Tab-separated table of N, CA and C in Angstrom:
chain	number	residue	atom	x	y	z
A	1	UNK	N	128.470	107.676	94.081
A	1	UNK	CA	127.695	108.900	93.675
A	1	UNK	C	126.656	109.183	94.615
A	2	UNK	N	126.396	110.376	94.837
A	2	UNK	CA	125.287	110.807	95.711
A	2	UNK	C	124.172	111.430	94.833
A	3	UNK	N	122.896	111.448	95.332
A	3	UNK	CA	121.830	111.899	94.781
A	3	UNK	C	121.880	113.394	94.317
A	4	UNK	N	121.739	113.747	93.111
A	4	UNK	CA	121.872	115.268	92.751
A	4	UNK	C	123.357	115.637	92.567
A	5	UNK	N	124.357	114.705	92.497
A	5	UNK	CA	125.698	115.228	92.509
A	5	UNK	C	125.982	115.856	91.280
A	6	UNK	N	125.328	115.693	90.158
A	6	UNK	CA	125.652	116.373	88.873
A	6	UNK	C	125.827	115.386	87.823
A	7	UNK	N	126.051	115.792	86.617
A	7	UNK	CA	126.263	114.904	85.502
A	7	UNK	C	127.418	113.915	85.727
A	8	UNK	N	127.288	112.713	85.302
A	8	UNK	CA	128.386	111.874	85.433
A	8	UNK	C	129.344	112.037	84.241
A	9	UNK	N	130.556	111.810	84.457
A	9	UNK	CA	131.694	111.865	83.484
A	9	UNK	C	131.676	110.616	82.741
A	10	UNK	N	131.143	110.431	81.606
A	10	UNK	CA	131.097	109.065	80.949
A	10	UNK	C	132.568	108.426	80.735
A	11	UNK	N	133.511	109.258	80.212
A	11	UNK	CA	134.782	108.770	79.987
A	11	UNK	C	135.554	108.417	81.181
A	12	UNK	N	135.354	109.169	82.206
A	12	UNK	CA	135.990	108.961	83.459
A	12	UNK	C	135.554	107.759	84.154
A	13	UNK	N	134.217	107.428	84.083
A	13	UNK	CA	133.530	106.243	84.686
A	13	UNK	C	133.654	105.050	83.853
A	14	UNK	N	134.300	105.008	82.700
A	14	UNK	CA	134.120	103.921	81.735
A	14	UNK	C	134.765	102.737	82.427
A	15	UNK	N	135.911	102.904	83.091
A	15	UNK	CA	136.698	101.705	83.745
A	15	UNK	C	135.755	101.187	84.831
A	16	UNK	N	135.145	102.095	85.643
A	16	UNK	CA	134.268	101.705	86.720
A	16	UNK	C	133.010	100.879	86.319
A	17	UNK	N	132.399	101.347	85.087
A	17	UNK	CA	131.313	100.648	84.534
A	17	UNK	C	131.625	99.242	84.107
A	18	UNK	N	132.983	98.966	83.538
A	18	UNK	CA	133.257	97.644	83.010
A	18	UNK	C	133.875	96.811	84.056
A	19	UNK	N	133.908	97.395	85.342
A	19	UNK	CA	134.537	96.545	86.511
A	19	UNK	C	133.517	95.610	87.081
A	20	UNK	N	132.281	95.630	86.769
A	20	UNK	CA	131.401	94.897	87.539
A	20	UNK	C	130.080	95.550	87.902
A	21	UNK	N	129.095	94.834	88.574
A	21	UNK	CA	127.948	95.573	88.956
A	21	UNK	C	128.078	96.417	90.150
A	22	UNK	N	127.390	97.496	90.252
A	22	UNK	CA	127.321	98.303	91.429
A	22	UNK	C	126.324	97.839	92.393
A	23	UNK	N	126.178	98.612	93.266
A	23	UNK	CA	125.055	98.473	94.464
A	23	UNK	C	123.937	99.408	94.129
A	24	UNK	N	122.746	98.842	93.920
A	24	UNK	CA	121.678	99.799	93.585
A	24	UNK	C	120.759	99.858	94.706
A	25	UNK	N	120.536	100.969	95.297
A	25	UNK	CA	119.737	101.163	96.569
A	25	UNK	C	118.900	102.437	96.350
A	26	UNK	N	117.850	102.525	97.136
A	26	UNK	CA	116.980	103.787	97.192
A	26	UNK	C	116.811	104.051	98.696
A	27	UNK	N	116.692	105.422	99.059
A	27	UNK	CA	116.494	105.761	100.291
A	27	UNK	C	115.066	105.842	100.731
A	28	UNK	N	114.686	105.153	101.811
A	28	UNK	CA	113.409	104.941	102.285
A	28	UNK	C	113.075	106.130	103.265
A	29	UNK	N	114.035	106.872	103.629
A	29	UNK	CA	113.863	107.945	104.620
A	29	UNK	C	113.255	109.267	103.869
A	30	UNK	N	112.285	109.784	104.392
A	30	UNK	CA	111.601	111.100	103.860
A	30	UNK	C	112.616	112.312	103.775
A	31	UNK	N	113.529	112.303	104.759
A	31	UNK	CA	114.458	113.369	104.810
A	31	UNK	C	115.739	113.031	103.880
A	32	UNK	N	115.839	111.788	103.324
A	32	UNK	CA	116.971	111.564	102.356
A	32	UNK	C	118.230	111.052	103.154
A	33	UNK	N	118.192	110.892	104.522
A	33	UNK	CA	119.340	110.446	105.234
A	33	UNK	C	118.984	109.087	105.787
A	34	UNK	N	119.843	108.049	105.483
A	34	UNK	CA	119.639	106.777	106.134
A	34	UNK	C	118.553	105.992	105.555
A	35	UNK	N	118.438	104.843	106.002
A	35	UNK	CA	117.241	103.900	105.568
A	35	UNK	C	117.346	103.455	104.165
A	36	UNK	N	118.623	103.049	103.732
A	36	UNK	CA	118.878	102.683	102.282
A	36	UNK	C	118.385	101.201	102.102
A	37	UNK	N	117.758	100.913	101.133
A	37	UNK	CA	117.132	99.645	100.808
A	37	UNK	C	117.586	99.318	99.472
A	38	UNK	N	117.992	97.918	99.291
A	38	UNK	CA	118.284	97.420	97.959
A	38	UNK	C	117.135	97.294	97.015
A	39	UNK	N	117.310	97.713	95.860
A	39	UNK	CA	116.215	97.324	94.762
A	39	UNK	C	115.987	95.756	94.745
A	40	UNK	N	114.931	95.414	94.205
A	40	UNK	CA	114.614	93.990	93.951
A	40	UNK	C	115.569	93.595	92.738
A	41	UNK	N	115.856	92.291	92.802
A	41	UNK	CA	116.870	91.839	91.791
A	41	UNK	C	116.481	92.173	90.294
A	42	UNK	N	115.169	92.029	89.976
A	42	UNK	CA	114.822	92.272	88.572
A	42	UNK	C	115.091	93.832	88.177
A	43	UNK	N	114.910	94.563	89.123
A	43	UNK	CA	115.167	96.058	88.926
A	43	UNK	C	116.723	96.353	88.887
A	44	UNK	N	117.390	95.714	89.691
A	44	UNK	CA	118.884	95.828	89.691
A	44	UNK	C	119.391	95.447	88.465
A	45	UNK	N	118.981	94.397	87.796
A	45	UNK	CA	119.428	94.008	86.481
A	45	UNK	C	119.021	95.100	85.374
A	46	UNK	N	117.949	95.629	85.562
A	46	UNK	CA	117.587	96.605	84.598
A	46	UNK	C	118.300	97.970	84.762
A	47	UNK	N	118.555	98.273	86.016
A	47	UNK	CA	119.371	99.534	86.338
A	47	UNK	C	120.685	99.387	85.899
A	48	UNK	N	121.320	98.292	86.136
A	48	UNK	CA	122.801	97.976	85.829
A	48	UNK	C	122.911	97.884	84.395
A	49	UNK	N	122.022	97.303	83.603
A	49	UNK	CA	122.100	97.325	82.130
A	49	UNK	C	121.965	98.741	81.531
A	50	UNK	N	121.213	99.516	82.042
A	50	UNK	CA	121.116	100.931	81.556
A	50	UNK	C	122.310	101.693	81.794
A	51	UNK	N	122.909	101.512	83.023
A	51	UNK	CA	124.226	102.198	83.509
A	51	UNK	C	125.291	101.602	82.613
A	52	UNK	N	125.401	100.439	82.352
A	52	UNK	CA	126.544	99.764	81.598
A	52	UNK	C	126.337	100.232	80.113
A	53	UNK	N	125.213	100.564	79.614
A	53	UNK	CA	124.988	100.919	78.217
A	53	UNK	C	125.047	102.466	78.017
A	54	UNK	N	125.437	103.130	79.141
A	54	UNK	CA	125.490	104.626	79.265
A	54	UNK	C	124.269	105.276	78.844
A	55	UNK	N	123.112	104.763	79.371
A	55	UNK	CA	121.775	105.407	79.160
A	55	UNK	C	121.623	106.495	80.154
A	56	UNK	N	120.783	107.471	79.965
A	56	UNK	CA	120.697	108.653	80.777
A	56	UNK	C	119.652	108.349	81.891
A	57	UNK	N	118.705	107.322	81.590
A	57	UNK	CA	117.771	107.089	82.593
A	57	UNK	C	117.147	105.642	82.417
A	58	UNK	N	116.410	105.073	83.293
A	58	UNK	CA	115.690	103.858	83.378
A	58	UNK	C	114.370	104.094	84.034
A	59	UNK	N	113.413	103.300	83.374
A	59	UNK	CA	112.038	103.429	83.895
A	59	UNK	C	111.452	102.185	84.311
A	60	UNK	N	110.630	102.129	85.366
A	60	UNK	CA	110.069	100.869	85.835
A	60	UNK	C	108.913	101.231	86.677
A	61	UNK	N	108.191	100.185	86.937
A	61	UNK	CA	106.914	100.166	87.905
A	61	UNK	C	107.028	99.452	89.033
A	62	UNK	N	106.544	99.981	90.043
A	62	UNK	CA	106.526	99.061	91.391
A	62	UNK	C	105.019	99.267	91.713
A	63	UNK	N	104.246	97.995	91.523
A	63	UNK	CA	102.808	98.016	91.657
A	63	UNK	C	102.332	98.939	90.647
A	64	UNK	N	101.456	99.874	90.910
A	64	UNK	CA	100.887	100.898	89.966
A	64	UNK	C	101.606	102.152	89.800
A	65	UNK	N	102.614	102.222	90.476
A	65	UNK	CA	103.464	103.422	90.545
A	65	UNK	C	104.620	103.395	89.508
A	66	UNK	N	104.699	104.327	88.637
A	66	UNK	CA	105.872	104.440	87.672
A	66	UNK	C	106.946	105.395	88.298
A	67	UNK	N	108.190	104.929	87.824
A	67	UNK	CA	109.328	105.699	88.273
A	67	UNK	C	110.326	105.953	87.189
A	68	UNK	N	111.084	106.828	87.280
A	68	UNK	CA	112.285	107.183	86.327
A	68	UNK	C	113.491	107.380	87.292
A	69	UNK	N	114.645	106.633	87.039
A	69	UNK	CA	115.852	106.754	87.790
A	69	UNK	C	116.687	107.521	86.783
A	70	UNK	N	116.989	108.880	87.132
A	70	UNK	CA	117.979	109.700	86.325
A	70	UNK	C	119.328	109.107	86.674
A	71	UNK	N	120.006	108.588	85.645
A	71	UNK	CA	121.336	108.027	85.889
A	71	UNK	C	122.388	109.017	85.815
A	72	UNK	N	122.086	110.318	85.335
A	72	UNK	CA	123.071	111.390	85.379
A	72	UNK	C	122.956	111.991	86.710
A	73	UNK	N	121.925	112.220	87.484
A	73	UNK	CA	121.876	112.762	88.564
A	73	UNK	C	121.787	111.856	89.861
A	74	UNK	N	121.480	110.693	89.472
A	74	UNK	CA	121.339	109.630	90.485
A	74	UNK	C	120.327	109.819	91.479
A	75	UNK	N	118.990	110.120	90.830
A	75	UNK	CA	117.912	110.301	91.514
A	75	UNK	C	116.726	109.572	91.019
A	76	UNK	N	115.787	109.084	91.929
A	76	UNK	CA	114.598	108.343	91.479
A	76	UNK	C	113.396	109.427	91.627
A	77	UNK	N	112.651	109.284	90.404
A	77	UNK	CA	111.497	110.352	90.510
A	77	UNK	C	110.243	109.460	90.377
A	78	UNK	N	109.183	109.802	91.174
A	78	UNK	CA	107.952	109.252	91.056
A	78	UNK	C	107.204	109.951	89.954
A	79	UNK	N	106.786	109.344	88.939
A	79	UNK	CA	106.153	109.913	87.771
A	79	UNK	C	104.835	110.741	87.950
A	80	UNK	N	104.131	110.055	89.161
A	80	UNK	CA	102.832	110.700	89.429
A	80	UNK	C	102.977	112.006	90.116
A	81	UNK	N	103.849	111.920	91.211
A	81	UNK	CA	103.897	112.987	92.285
A	81	UNK	C	105.140	113.868	91.938
A	82	UNK	N	106.139	113.449	91.082
A	82	UNK	CA	107.429	114.220	90.745
A	82	UNK	C	108.301	114.168	92.013
A	83	UNK	N	108.027	113.401	93.061
A	83	UNK	CA	108.858	113.476	94.303
A	83	UNK	C	110.034	112.825	93.954
A	84	UNK	N	111.228	113.424	94.344
A	84	UNK	CA	112.599	112.974	94.025
A	84	UNK	C	113.305	112.504	95.248
A	85	UNK	N	113.966	111.385	95.182
A	85	UNK	CA	114.769	110.903	96.191
A	85	UNK	C	116.050	110.469	95.698
């Protein structure tokens, strides 16, 4: 899936969700192209659990910054600045 691609089709993705963990990455590039970095292991576990349980979002902190990952649109939102990537 790509960022902002639109709502996920839960029934269509059920087989994919049950087939194992995905790759969870965030884009470190300001323009949104390239520079993909894998989340830390603890966040991967949290994101994967939210995805497997058909949650719409997952929240977490990195240092003092809070984030929401919208699992419908596949975007990460900084809760303070509202910057989306």
